[in-house]
Coordinates of C-alpha atoms and ligand atoms in Angstrom, one line a residue:
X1 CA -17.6 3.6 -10.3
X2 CA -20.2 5.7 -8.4
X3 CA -18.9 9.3 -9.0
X4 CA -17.8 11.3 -5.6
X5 CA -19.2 14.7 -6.6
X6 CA -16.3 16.6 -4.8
X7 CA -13.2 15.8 -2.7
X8 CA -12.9 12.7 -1.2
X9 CA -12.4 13.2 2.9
X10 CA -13.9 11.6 6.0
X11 CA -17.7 12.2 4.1
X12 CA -17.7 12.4 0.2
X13 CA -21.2 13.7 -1.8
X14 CA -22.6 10.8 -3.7
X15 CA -25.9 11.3 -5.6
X16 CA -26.3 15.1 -3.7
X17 CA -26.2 13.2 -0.4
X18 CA -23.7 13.0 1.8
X19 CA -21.9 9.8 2.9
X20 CA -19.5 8.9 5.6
X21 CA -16.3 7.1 3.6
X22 CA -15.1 4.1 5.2
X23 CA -12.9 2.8 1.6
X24 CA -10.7 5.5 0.7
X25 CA -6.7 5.1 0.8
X26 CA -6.5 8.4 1.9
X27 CA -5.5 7.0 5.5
X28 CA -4.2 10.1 6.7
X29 CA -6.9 12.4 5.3
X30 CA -4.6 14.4 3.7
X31 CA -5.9 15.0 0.0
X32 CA -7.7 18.7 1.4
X33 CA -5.3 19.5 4.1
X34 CA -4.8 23.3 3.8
X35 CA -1.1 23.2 3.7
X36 CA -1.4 20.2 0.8
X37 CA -3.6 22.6 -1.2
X38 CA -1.8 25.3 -0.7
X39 CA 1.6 24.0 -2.3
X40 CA -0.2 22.2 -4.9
X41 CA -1.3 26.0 -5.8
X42 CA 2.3 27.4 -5.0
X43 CA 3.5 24.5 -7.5
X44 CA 0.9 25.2 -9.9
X45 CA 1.8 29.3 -9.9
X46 CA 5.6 28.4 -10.2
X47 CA 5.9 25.6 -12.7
X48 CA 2.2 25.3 -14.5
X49 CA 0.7 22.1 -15.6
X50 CA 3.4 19.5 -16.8
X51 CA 6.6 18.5 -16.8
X52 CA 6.6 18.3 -20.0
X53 CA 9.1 15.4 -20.7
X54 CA 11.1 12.1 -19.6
X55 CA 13.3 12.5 -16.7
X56 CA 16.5 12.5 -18.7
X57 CA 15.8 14.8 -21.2
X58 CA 14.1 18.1 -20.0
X59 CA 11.3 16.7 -17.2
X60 CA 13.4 17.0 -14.3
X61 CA 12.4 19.8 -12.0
X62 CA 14.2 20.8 -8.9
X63 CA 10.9 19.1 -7.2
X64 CA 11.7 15.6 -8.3
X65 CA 15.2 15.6 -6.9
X66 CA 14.0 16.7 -3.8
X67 CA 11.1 14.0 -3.3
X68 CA 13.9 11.5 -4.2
X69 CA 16.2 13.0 -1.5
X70 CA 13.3 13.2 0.9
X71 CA 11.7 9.6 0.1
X72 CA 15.4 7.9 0.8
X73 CA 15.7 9.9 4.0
X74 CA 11.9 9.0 4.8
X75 CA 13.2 5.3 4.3
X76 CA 16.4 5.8 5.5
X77 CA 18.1 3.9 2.3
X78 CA 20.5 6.0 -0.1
X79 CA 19.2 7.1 -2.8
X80 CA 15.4 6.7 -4.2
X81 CA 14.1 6.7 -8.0
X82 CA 10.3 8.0 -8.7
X83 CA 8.4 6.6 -11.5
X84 CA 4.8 7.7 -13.0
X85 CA 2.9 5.1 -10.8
X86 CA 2.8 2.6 -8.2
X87 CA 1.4 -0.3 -10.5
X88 CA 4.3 0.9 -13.1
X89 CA 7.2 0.3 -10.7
X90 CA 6.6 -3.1 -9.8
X91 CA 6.3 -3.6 -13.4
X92 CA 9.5 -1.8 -14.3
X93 CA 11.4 -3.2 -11.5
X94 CA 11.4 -7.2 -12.2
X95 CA 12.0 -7.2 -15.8
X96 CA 14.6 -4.4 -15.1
X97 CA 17.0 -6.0 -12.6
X98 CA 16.2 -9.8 -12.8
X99 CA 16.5 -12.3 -15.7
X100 CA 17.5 -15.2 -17.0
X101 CA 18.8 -17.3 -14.0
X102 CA 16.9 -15.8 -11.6
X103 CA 14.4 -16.7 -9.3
X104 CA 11.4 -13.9 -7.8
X105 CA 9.5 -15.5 -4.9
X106 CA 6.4 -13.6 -4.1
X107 CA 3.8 -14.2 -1.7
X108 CA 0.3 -15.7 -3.2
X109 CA -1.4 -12.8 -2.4
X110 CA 1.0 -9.9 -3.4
X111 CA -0.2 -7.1 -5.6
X112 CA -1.3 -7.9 -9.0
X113 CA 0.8 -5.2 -10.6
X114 CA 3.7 -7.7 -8.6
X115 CA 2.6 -10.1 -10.9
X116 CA 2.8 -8.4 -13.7
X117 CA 6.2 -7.5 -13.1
X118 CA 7.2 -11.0 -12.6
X119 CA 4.8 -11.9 -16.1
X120 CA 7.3 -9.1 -18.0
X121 CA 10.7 -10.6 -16.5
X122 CA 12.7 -13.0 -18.0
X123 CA 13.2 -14.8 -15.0
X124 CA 11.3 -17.7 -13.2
X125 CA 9.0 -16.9 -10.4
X126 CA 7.4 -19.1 -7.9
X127 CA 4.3 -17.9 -5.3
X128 CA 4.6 -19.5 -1.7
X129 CA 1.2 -19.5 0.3
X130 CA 0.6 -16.5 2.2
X131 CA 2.3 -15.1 4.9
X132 CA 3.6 -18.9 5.4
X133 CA 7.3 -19.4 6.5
X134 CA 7.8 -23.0 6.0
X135 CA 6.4 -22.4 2.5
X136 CA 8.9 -19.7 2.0
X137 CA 11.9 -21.5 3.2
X138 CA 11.1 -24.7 1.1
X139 CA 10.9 -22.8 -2.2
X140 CA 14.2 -20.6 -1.7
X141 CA 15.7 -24.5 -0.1
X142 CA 15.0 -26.5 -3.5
X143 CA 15.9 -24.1 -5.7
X144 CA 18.7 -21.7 -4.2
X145 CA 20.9 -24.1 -6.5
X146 CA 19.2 -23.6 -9.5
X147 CA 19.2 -19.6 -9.9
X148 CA 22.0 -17.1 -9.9
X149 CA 20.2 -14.4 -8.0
X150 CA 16.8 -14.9 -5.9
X151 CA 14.3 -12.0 -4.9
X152 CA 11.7 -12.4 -2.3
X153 CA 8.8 -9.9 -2.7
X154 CA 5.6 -9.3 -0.1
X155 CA 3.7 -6.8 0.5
X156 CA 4.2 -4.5 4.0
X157 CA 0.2 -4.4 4.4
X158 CA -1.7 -6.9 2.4
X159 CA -4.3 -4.9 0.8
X160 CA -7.3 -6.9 0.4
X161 CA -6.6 -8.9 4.3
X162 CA -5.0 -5.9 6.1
X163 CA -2.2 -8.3 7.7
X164 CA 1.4 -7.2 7.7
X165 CA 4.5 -9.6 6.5
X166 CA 6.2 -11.5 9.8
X167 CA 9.3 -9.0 7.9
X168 CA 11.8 -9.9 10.6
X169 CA 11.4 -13.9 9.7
X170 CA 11.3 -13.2 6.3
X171 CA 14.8 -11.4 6.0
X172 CA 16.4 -14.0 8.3
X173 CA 14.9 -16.8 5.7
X174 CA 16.1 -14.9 2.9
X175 CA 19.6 -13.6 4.2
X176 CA 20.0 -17.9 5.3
X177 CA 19.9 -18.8 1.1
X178 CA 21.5 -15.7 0.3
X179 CA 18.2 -13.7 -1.3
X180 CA 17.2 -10.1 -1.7
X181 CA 14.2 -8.9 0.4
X182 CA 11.5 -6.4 -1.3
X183 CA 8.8 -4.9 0.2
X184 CA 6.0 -3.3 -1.3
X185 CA 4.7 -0.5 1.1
X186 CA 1.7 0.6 -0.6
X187 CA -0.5 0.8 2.7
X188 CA 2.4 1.0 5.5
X189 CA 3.3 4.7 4.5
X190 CA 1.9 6.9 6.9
X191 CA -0.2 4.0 8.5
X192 CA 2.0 1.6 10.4
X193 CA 4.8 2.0 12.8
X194 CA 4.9 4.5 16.1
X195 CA 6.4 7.1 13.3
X196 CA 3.9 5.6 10.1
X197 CA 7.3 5.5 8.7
X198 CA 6.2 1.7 7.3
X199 CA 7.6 -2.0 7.9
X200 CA 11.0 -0.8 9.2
X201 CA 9.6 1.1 11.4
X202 CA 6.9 -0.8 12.4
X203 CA 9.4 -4.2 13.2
X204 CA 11.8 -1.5 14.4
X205 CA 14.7 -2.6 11.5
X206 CA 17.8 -1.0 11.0
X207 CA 19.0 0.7 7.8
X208 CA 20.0 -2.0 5.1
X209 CA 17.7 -5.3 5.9
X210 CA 15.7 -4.6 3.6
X211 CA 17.1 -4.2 0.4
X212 CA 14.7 -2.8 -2.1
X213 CA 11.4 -0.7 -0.3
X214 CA 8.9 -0.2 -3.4
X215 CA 5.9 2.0 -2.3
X216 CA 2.8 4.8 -3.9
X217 CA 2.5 8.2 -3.7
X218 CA -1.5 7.6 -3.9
X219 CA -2.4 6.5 -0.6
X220 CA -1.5 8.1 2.7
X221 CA -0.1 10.5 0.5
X222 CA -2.4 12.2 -1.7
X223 CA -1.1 12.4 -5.1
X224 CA 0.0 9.9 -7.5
X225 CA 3.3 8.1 -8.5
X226 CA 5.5 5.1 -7.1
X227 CA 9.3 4.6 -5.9
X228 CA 11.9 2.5 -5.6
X229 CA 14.2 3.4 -2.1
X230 CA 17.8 1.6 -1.6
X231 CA 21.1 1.0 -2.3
X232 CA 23.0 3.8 -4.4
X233 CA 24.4 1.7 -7.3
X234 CA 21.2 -0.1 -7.4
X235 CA 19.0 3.3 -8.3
X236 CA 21.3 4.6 -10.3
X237 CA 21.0 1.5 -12.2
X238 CA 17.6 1.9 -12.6
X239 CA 17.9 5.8 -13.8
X240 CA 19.4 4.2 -16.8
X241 CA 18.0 1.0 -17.3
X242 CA 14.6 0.8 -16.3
X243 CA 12.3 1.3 -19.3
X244 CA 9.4 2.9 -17.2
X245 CA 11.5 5.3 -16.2
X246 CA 13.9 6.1 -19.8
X247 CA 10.5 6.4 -21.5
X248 CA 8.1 7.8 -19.5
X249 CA 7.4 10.8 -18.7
X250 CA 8.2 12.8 -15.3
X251 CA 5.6 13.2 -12.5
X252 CA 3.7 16.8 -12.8
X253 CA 5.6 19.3 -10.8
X254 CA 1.9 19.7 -8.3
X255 CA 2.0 16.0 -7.6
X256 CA 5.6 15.9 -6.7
X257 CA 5.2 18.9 -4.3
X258 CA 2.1 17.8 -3.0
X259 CA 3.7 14.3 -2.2
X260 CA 7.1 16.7 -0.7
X261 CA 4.5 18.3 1.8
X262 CA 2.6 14.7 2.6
X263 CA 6.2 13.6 3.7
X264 CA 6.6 16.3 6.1
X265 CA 3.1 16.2 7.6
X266 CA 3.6 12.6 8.2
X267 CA 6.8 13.2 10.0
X268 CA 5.6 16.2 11.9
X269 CA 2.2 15.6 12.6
X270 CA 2.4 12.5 15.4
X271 CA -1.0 13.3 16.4
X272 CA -2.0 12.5 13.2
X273 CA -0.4 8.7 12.9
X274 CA -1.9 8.3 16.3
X275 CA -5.1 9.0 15.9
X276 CA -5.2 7.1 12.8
X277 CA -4.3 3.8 15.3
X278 CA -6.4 4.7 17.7
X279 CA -9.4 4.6 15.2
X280 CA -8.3 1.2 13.9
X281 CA -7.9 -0.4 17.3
X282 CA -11.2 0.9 18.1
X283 CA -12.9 -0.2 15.4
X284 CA -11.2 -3.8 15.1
X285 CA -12.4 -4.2 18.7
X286 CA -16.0 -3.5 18.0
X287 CA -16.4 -5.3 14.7
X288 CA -15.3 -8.4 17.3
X289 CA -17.0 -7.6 20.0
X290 CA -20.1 -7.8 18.0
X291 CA -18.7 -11.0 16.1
X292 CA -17.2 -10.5 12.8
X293 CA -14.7 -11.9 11.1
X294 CA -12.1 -9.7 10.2
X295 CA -9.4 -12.2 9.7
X296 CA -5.7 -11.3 11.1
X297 CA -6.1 -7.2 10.7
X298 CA -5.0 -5.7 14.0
X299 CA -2.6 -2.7 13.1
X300 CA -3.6 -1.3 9.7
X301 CA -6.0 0.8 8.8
X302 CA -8.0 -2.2 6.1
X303 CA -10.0 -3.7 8.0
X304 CA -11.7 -6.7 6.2
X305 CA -15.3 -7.7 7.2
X306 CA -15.8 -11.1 5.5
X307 CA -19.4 -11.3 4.6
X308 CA -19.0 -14.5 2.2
X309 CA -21.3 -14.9 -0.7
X310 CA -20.9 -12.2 -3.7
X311 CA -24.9 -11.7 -3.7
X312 CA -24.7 -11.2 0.4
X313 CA -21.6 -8.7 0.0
X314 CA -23.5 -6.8 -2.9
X315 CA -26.7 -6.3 -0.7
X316 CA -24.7 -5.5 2.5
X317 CA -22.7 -2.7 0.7
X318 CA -26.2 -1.4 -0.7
X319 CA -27.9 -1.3 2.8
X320 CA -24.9 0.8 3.9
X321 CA -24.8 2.9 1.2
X322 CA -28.5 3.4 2.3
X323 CA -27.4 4.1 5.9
X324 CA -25.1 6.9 4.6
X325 CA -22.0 5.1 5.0
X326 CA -19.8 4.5 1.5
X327 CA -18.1 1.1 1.7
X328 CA -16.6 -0.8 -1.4
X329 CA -17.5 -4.9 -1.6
X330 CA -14.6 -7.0 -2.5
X331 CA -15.7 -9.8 -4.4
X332 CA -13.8 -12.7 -6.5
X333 CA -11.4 -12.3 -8.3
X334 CA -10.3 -9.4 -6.3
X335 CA -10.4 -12.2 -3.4
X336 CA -10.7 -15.8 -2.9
X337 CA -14.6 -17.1 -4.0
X338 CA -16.9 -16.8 -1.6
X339 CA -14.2 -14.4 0.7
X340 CA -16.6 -11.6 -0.3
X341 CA -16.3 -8.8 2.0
X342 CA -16.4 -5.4 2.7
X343 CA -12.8 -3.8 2.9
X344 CA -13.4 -0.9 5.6
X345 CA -10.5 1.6 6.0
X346 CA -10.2 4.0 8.9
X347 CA -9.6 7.3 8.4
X348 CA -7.2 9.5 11.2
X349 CA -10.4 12.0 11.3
X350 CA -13.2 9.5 11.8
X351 CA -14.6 10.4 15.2
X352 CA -15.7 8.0 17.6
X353 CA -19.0 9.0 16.6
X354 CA -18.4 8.3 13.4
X355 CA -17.0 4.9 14.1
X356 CA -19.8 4.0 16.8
X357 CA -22.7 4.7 13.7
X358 CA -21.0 2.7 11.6
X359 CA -21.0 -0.1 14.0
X360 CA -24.3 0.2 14.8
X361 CA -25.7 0.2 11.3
X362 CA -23.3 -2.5 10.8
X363 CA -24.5 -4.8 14.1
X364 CA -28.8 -4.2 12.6
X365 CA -27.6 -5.2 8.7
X366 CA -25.2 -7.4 10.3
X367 CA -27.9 -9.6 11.8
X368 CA -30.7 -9.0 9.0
X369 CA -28.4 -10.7 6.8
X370 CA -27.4 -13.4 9.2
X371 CA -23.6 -12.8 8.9
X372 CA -23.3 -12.2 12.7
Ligands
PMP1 N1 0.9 -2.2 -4.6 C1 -0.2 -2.3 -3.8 C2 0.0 -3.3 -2.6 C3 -1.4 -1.7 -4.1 O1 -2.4 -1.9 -3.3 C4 -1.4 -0.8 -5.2 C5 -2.7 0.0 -5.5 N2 -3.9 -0.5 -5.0 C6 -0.3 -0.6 -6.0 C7 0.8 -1.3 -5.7 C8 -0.3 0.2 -7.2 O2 -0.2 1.6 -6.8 P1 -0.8 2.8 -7.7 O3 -2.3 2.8 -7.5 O4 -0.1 4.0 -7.1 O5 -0.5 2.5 -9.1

């Protein structure tokens, strides 16, 4: 928990100095673009601090039917339903539309708040090992009998290995035993995909093959909040049944606008999305080159570096930190023991200078260390 003193961009001030960020979420770099700020004032002027209520009493604002509108277009489903975070709609969304008789099959390393959603539904849920098909298609084979309804969950972008579900495989696994696909798209959103439109776009799918896209407003986008994008009768449902949305309250009006704007930089701004893949290929390729391990990341901007040991991860961080770069470590429970590592994410602004210092520093404490 150091403290950033200030906004958190390509560098952030830590301790008066300032560092070069290589951990943040904010992919796209968007939390001080100009045109960001300036709705998030223009918001602030029109509608002042709150929302002041649930969304089906008085905290609906014109703003949070819009970003509905604009995340279901974004995901091409029809209709979407916003909730007060991203952890909170996986939570919501389990106990809220599966039960008793039913079967949720996630994938072992899925989110924790995927977890906890399963923890709070009624209904039975099984983990198959990670990003393995046979795994998957032997669960949903002995038990498509058993259960009523089945829902296989994964995430797009796996946030602690950087990998992206095989989602074409997966639907064709799940459509074979007659089973509803989720995605969680906490890290595709303006990351992955020629458009950073996410896993459809990414696996170029069509409209539909996917049936429920889950994803955060506190990532590539810069604000806060999480949504559920799909089928009509399905949201609708959850305006009325899902408890984290009955009795919660409604998103501040800034966030909501702020999150409006994100959507239409990341469709607009190509440049943007490609420089953000640029810097990840680059980087990926020189971590290799000089021998690291960054297990299957190749498209997204987390970029594992596995270091091992907790004490060795601790102490590699620390040298970094002393280098001027800020870089989380990732140890256990957070990962598998002794998968310690440091969980670097690009940034679309990082020059290649940037990115070539942090290599370097990374080669010297690299080999000090005796992980490469
Ligand atoms: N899903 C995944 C895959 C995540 O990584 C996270 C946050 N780290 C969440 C859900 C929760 O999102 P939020 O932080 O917006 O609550």
């Amino acid at each position: 928990m150091l403290p950033i003193e200030g906004a958190t961009g390509r560098t952030v001030q830590v301790e008066g100095k300032e560092l070069i960020m290589l951990g943040s979420y904010s992919y796209l770099d968007l939390i001080t673009h100009p045109e960001i700020i300036k709705v998030a004032h223009d918001a602030l002027d029109k509608y002042g601090a709150g929302a002041g209520g649930v969304r089906l009493l008085t905290g609906t604002t014109d703003l949070h039917k819009e970003l509905e509108r604009r995340i279901a277009d974004f995901k091409r489903t029809e209709d979407a339903i916003l909730y007060s975070s991203g952890y909170v709609t996986n939570m919501t969304l389990m106990s809220t539309l599966f039960g008793k008789d039913d079967l949720v099959v996630i994938d072992k390393y899925d989110h924790q708040s995927i977890y906890d959603g399963c923890i709070l539904s009624k209904a039975d849920w099984k983990r198959f090992n990670h990003n393995n098909l046979t795994d998957l298609e032997r669960i949903l084979k002995e038990n498509r009998e058993k259960y009523k309804r089945i829902l296989v969950v994964v995430d797009g972008v796996y946030s602690m290995d950087g990998d992206i579900a095989p989602m074409p495989e997966i639907i064709e696994i799940a459509k074979k035993y007659d089973a509803f696909t989720m995605v969680d798209e906490a890290h595709g959103i303006g990351t992955i995909g020629p458009n950073g439109r996410g896993i459809d776009d990414y696996y170029d799918l069509s409209p539909g093959e996917v049936d429920i896209y889950m994803g955060t407003l506190s990532k590539a986008i810069p604000s806060i909040g999480g949504y559920i994008a799909g089928d009509k009768d399905m949201i609708t449902f959850l305006r009325y049944a899902s408890n984290a949305f009955i009795f919660s309250a409604a998103l501040p009006p800034v966030s909501t606008a702020v999150a409006i704007k994100a959507l239409d930089i990341i469709l607009n701004d190509k440049e943007r999305i490609k420089a953000l893949q640029k810097n990840i290929h680059f980087f990926i390729s020189g971590l290799k080159e000089l021998g690291f391990n960054t297990l299957s990341s190749k498209d997204t901007p987390i970029i594992p570096v596995i270091i091992g040991n907790d004490v060795k991860t601790f102490k590699f961080a620390k040298k970094m930190k002393k280098e001027g770069i800020m870089i989380p470590p990732i140890v256990f429970p957070a990962v598998p023991r002794d998968g310690g590592r440091l969980r670097c994410c690009v940034m679309a602004t990082h020059t290649e200078e940037d990115l070539k210092y942090i290599l370097d520093k990374m080669e010297k404490i690299g080999k000090d260390l005796g992980v490469i």
